[in-house]
CSV table of C-alpha atoms in Angstrom, one decimal:
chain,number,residue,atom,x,y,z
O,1,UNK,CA,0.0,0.0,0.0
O,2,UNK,CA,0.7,3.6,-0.3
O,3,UNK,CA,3.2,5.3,2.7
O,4,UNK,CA,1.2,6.7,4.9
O,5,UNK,CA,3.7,8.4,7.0
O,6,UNK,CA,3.9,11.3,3.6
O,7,UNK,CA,0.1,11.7,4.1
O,8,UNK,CA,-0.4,15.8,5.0
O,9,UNK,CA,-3.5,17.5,6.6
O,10,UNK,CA,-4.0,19.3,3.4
O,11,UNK,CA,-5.4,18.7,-0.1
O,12,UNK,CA,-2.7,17.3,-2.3
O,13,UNK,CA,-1.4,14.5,-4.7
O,14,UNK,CA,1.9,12.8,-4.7
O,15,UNK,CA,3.2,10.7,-7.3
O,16,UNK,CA,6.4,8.0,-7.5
O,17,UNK,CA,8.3,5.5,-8.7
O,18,UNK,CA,10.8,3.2,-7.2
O,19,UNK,CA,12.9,0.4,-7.9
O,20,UNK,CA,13.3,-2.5,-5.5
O,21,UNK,CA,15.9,-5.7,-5.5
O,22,UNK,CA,13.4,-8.4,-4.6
O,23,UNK,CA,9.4,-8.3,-3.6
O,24,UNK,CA,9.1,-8.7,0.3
O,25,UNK,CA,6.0,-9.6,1.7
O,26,UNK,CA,5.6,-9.6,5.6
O,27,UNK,CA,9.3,-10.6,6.3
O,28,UNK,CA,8.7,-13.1,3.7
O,29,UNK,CA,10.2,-13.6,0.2
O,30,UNK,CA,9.5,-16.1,-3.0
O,31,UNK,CA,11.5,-19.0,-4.1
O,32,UNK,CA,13.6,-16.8,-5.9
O,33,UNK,CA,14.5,-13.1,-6.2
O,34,UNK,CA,12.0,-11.1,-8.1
O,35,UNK,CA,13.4,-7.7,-8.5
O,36,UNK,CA,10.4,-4.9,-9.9
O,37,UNK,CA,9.5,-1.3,-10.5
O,38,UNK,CA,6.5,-0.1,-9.1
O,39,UNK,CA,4.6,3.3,-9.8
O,40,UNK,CA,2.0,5.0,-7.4
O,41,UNK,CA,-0.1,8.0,-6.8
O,42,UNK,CA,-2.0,9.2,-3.8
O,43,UNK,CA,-4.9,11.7,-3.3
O,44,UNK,CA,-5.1,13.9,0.2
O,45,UNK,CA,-7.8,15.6,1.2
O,46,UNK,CA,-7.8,18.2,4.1
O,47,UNK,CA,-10.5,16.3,6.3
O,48,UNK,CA,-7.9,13.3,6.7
O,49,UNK,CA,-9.0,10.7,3.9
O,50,UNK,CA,-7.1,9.6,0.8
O,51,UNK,CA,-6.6,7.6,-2.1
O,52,UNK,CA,-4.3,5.5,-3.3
O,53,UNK,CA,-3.4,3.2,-6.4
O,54,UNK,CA,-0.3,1.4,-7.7
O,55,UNK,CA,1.0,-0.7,-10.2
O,56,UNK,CA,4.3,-2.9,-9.8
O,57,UNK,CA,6.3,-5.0,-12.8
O,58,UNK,CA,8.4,-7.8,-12.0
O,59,UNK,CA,11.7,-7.5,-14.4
O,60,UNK,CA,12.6,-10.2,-16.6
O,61,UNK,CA,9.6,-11.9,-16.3
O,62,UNK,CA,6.2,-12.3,-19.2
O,63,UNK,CA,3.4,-10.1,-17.0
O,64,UNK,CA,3.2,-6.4,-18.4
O,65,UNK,CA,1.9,-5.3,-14.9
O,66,UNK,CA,2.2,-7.7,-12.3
O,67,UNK,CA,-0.1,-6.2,-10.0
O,68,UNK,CA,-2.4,-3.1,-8.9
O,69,UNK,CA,-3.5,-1.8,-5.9
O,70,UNK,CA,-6.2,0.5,-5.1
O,71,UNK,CA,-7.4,1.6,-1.9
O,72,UNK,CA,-8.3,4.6,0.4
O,73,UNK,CA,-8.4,5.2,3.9
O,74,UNK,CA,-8.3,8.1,6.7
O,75,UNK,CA,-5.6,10.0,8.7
O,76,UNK,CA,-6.1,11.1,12.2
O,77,UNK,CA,-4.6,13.7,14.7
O,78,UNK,CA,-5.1,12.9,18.4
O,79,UNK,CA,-2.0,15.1,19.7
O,80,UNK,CA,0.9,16.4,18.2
O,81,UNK,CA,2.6,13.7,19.1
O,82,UNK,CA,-0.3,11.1,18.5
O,83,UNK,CA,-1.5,10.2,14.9
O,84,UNK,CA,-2.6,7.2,13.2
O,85,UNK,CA,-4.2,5.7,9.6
O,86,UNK,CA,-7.2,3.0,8.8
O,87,UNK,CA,-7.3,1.9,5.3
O,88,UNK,CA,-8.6,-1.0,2.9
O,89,UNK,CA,-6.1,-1.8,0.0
O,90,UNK,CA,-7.8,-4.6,-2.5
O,91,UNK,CA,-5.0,-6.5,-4.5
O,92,UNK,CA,-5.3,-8.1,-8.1
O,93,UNK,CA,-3.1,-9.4,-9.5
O,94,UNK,CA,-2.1,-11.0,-13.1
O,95,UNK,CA,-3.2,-14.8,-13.5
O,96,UNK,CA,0.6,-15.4,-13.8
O,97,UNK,CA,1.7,-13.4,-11.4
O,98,UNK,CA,4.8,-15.3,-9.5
O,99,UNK,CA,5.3,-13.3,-6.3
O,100,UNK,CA,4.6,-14.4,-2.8
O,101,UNK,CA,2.0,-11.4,-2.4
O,102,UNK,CA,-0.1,-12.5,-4.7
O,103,UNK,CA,-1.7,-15.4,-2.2
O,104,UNK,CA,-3.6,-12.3,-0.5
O,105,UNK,CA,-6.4,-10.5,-1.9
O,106,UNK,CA,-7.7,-8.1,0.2
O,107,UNK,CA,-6.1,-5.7,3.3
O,108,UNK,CA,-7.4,-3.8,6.4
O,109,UNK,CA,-4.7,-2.1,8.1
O,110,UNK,CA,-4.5,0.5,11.4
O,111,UNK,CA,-1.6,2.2,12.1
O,112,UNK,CA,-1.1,4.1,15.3
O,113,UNK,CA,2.3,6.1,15.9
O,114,UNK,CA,3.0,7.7,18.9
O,115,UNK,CA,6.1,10.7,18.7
O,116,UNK,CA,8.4,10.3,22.2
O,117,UNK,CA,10.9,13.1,20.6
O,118,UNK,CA,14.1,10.6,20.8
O,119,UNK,CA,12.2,7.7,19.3
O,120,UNK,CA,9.2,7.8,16.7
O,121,UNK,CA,7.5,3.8,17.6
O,122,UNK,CA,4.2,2.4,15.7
O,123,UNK,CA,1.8,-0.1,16.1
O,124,UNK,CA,0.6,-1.4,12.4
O,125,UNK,CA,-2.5,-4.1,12.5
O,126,UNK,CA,-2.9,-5.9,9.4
O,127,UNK,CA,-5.8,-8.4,8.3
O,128,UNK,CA,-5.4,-10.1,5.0
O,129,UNK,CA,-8.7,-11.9,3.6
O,130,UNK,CA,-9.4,-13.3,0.7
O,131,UNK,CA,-7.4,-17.1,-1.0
O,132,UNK,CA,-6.1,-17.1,2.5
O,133,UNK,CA,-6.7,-15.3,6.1
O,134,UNK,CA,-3.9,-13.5,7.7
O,135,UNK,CA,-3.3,-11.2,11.0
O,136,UNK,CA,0.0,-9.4,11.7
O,137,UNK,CA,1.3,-6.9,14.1
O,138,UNK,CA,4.5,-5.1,13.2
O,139,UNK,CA,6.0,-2.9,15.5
O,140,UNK,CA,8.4,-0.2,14.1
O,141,UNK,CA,10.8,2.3,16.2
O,142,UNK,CA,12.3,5.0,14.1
O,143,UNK,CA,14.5,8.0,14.7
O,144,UNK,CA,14.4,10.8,11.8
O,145,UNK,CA,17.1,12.6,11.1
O,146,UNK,CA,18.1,16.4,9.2
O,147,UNK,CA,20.8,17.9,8.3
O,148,UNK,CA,21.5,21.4,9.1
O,149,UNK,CA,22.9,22.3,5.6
O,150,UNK,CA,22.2,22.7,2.6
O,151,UNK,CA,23.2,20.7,-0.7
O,152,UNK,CA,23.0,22.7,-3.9
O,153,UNK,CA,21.3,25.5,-2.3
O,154,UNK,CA,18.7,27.1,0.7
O,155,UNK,CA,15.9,24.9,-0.5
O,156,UNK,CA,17.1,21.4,-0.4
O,157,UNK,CA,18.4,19.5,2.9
O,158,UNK,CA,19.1,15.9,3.2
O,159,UNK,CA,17.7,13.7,5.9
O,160,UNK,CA,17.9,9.7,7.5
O,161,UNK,CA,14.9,7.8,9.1
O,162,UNK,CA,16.9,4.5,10.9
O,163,UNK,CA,14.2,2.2,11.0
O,164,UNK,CA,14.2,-1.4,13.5
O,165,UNK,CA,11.0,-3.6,12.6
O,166,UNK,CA,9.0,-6.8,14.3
O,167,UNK,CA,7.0,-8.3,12.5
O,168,UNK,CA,4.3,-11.5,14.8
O,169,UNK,CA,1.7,-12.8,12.4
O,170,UNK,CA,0.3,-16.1,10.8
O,171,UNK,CA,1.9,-17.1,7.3
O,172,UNK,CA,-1.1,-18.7,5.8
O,173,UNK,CA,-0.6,-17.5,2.7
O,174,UNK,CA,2.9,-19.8,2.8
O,175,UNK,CA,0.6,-22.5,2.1
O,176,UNK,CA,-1.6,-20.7,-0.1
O,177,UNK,CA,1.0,-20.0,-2.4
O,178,UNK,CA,2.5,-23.4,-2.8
O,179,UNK,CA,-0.4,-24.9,-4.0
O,180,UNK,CA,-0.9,-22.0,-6.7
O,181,UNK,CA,2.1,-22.4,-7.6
O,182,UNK,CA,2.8,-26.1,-7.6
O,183,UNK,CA,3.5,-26.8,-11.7
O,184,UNK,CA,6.8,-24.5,-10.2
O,185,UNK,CA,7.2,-25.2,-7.0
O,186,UNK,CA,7.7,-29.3,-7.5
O,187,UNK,CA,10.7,-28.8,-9.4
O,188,UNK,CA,11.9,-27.5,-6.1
O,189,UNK,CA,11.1,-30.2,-4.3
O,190,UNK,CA,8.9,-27.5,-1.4
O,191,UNK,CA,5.5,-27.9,-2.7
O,192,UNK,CA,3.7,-29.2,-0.3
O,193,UNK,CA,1.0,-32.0,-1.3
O,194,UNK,CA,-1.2,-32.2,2.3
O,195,UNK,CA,-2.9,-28.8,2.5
O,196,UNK,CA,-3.9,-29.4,6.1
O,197,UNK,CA,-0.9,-31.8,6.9
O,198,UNK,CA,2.0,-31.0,9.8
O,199,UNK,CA,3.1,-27.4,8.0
O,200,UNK,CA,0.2,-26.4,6.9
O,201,UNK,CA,-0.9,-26.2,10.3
O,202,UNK,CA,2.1,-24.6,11.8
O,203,UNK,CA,1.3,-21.9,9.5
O,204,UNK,CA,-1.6,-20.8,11.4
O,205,UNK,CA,0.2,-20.2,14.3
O,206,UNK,CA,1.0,-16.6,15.0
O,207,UNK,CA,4.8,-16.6,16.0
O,208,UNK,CA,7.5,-13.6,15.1
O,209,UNK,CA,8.2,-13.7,12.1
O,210,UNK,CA,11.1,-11.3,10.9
O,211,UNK,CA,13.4,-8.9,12.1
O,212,UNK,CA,14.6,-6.2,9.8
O,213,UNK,CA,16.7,-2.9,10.1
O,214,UNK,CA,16.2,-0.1,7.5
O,215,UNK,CA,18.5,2.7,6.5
O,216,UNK,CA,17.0,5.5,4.1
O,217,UNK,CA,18.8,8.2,2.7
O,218,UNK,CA,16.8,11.0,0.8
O,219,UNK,CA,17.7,14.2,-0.3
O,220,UNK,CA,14.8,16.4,-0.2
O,221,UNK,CA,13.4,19.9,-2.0
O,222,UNK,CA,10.0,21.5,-1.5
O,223,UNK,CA,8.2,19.3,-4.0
O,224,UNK,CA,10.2,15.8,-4.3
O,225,UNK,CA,12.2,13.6,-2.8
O,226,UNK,CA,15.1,10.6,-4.1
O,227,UNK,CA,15.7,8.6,-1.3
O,228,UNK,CA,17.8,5.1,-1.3
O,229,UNK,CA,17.4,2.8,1.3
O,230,UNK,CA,19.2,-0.4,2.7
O,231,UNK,CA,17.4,-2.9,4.6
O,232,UNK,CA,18.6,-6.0,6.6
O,233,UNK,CA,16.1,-8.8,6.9
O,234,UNK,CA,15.5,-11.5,9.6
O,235,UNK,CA,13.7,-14.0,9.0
O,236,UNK,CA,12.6,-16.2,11.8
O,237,UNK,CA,9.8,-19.1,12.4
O,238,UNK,CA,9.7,-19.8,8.6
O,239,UNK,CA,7.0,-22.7,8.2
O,240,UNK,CA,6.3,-24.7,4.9
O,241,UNK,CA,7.4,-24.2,1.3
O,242,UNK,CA,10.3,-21.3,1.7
O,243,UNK,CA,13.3,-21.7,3.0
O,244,UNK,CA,14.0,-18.1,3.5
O,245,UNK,CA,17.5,-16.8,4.9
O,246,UNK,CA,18.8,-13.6,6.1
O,247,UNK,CA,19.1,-10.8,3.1
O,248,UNK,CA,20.2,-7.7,2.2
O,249,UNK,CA,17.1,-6.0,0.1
O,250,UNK,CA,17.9,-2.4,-1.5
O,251,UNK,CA,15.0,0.3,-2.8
O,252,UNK,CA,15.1,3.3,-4.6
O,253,UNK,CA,12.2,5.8,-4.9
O,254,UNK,CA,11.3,9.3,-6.4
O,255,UNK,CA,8.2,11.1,-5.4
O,256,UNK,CA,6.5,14.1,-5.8
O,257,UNK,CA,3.8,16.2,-4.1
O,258,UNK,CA,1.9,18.9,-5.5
O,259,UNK,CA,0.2,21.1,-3.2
């Protein structure tokens, strides 16, 4: 879904486009890398809601568009330091899509941040419906970061948001995958035949699931932003058909807002 944390209290529309190393779902990843572009646009309106939709390509394989989201949602101010998002994303995706995302359908989420000055921390619920059922929490600290000086001139600064995650969920769609994908997942010998055998059911347990540390760098002016990010993922508890490992994932995005 869109990033909420660029939402604004005023009307607005921001548009990007970023390039990611490999399609990470829920501290989860597919069989193999599937590195993609993916283009977006959201809507503000002063009252707090939005709109959102986006489109992401998988390179190097046959899909033109791999999958679009749309979805809408609102944004809330309890304090200054207190703020928080509820939105429904609906996903569809190609008939051939191949990424591990594409086992979900359909997303509720509720974000609620809370701003202690020396540590930003939030509290994101998450219920996927749809092929398969879902719940995660993930809990994020952040610190954000300016500089104090300018690049090219008084109108541009650069800035750093260190990012630790948690994510604790069920991995359902782990099973629900496999057996979309079997004809491709057999070669591999991790398709899983028994849909409510041993793993199956371990998948419905809700256990941590990944650790993660993110490390954005963007240089910003009044109207966009390039930022590149690193991010270090964990993955822990991993349950039938992937036998994800600890990697290094890297993003780059370009954005802009038009007030």
């Amino acid at each position: 879904m869109a990033d909420t944390d660029t939402i604004v209290k005023k009307n607005s529309a921001s548009a990007g486009i970023s390039y990611g190393s490999d399609a990470l779902f829920f501290g989860r990843t597919g069989p193999i890398k599937y590195p993609f572009m993916a283009a977006d646009m959201i809507l503000n309106y002063k009252s707090g809601f939005f709109v959102y939709g986006s489109a992401l390509k998988v390179l190097g394989y046959k899909p033109v568009v791999d999958e679009v989201d749309v979805g809408g949602g609102y944004f809330y101010r309890l304090s200054k330091k207190f703020t928080g998002t509820i939105s429904y994303t609906r996903f569809i995706f190609n008939k051939e899509s191949e990424i591990i995302k594409s086992a979900s359908s359909n997303d509720i989420n509720f974000k609620n941040s809370y701003d202690w000055k020396y540590l930003k921390t939030s509290v994101i619920a998450d219920y996927l419906f749809g092929k398969s059922y879902d719940f995660f929490t993930t809990i994020s600290n952040s610190k954000y970061f300016e500089s104090n000086f300018s690049v090219f001139d008084d109108q541009d600064f650069l800035s750093i948001n260190p990012t630790f995650n948690i994510i604790l969920g069920t991995q359902n769609f782990v099973q629900r995958y496999s057996i979309d994908h079997q004809y491709q997942l057999e070669a591999d010998n991790i398709y899983i035949r028994n849909e409510n055998g041993k793993r199956a059911r371990a998948n419905a347990r809700f256990n941590v699931l990944n650790y993660s540390f993110k490390l954005p760098l963007a240089y910003n002016r009044p109207h966009y932003t390039l930022e590149a990010s690193w991010r270090y993922s964990m993955p822990v508890n991993v349950e039938g058909t992937l036998k994800n490992h600890r990697e290094s994932f890297f993003n780059f995005t370009f954005y802009y807002v038009f007030y």
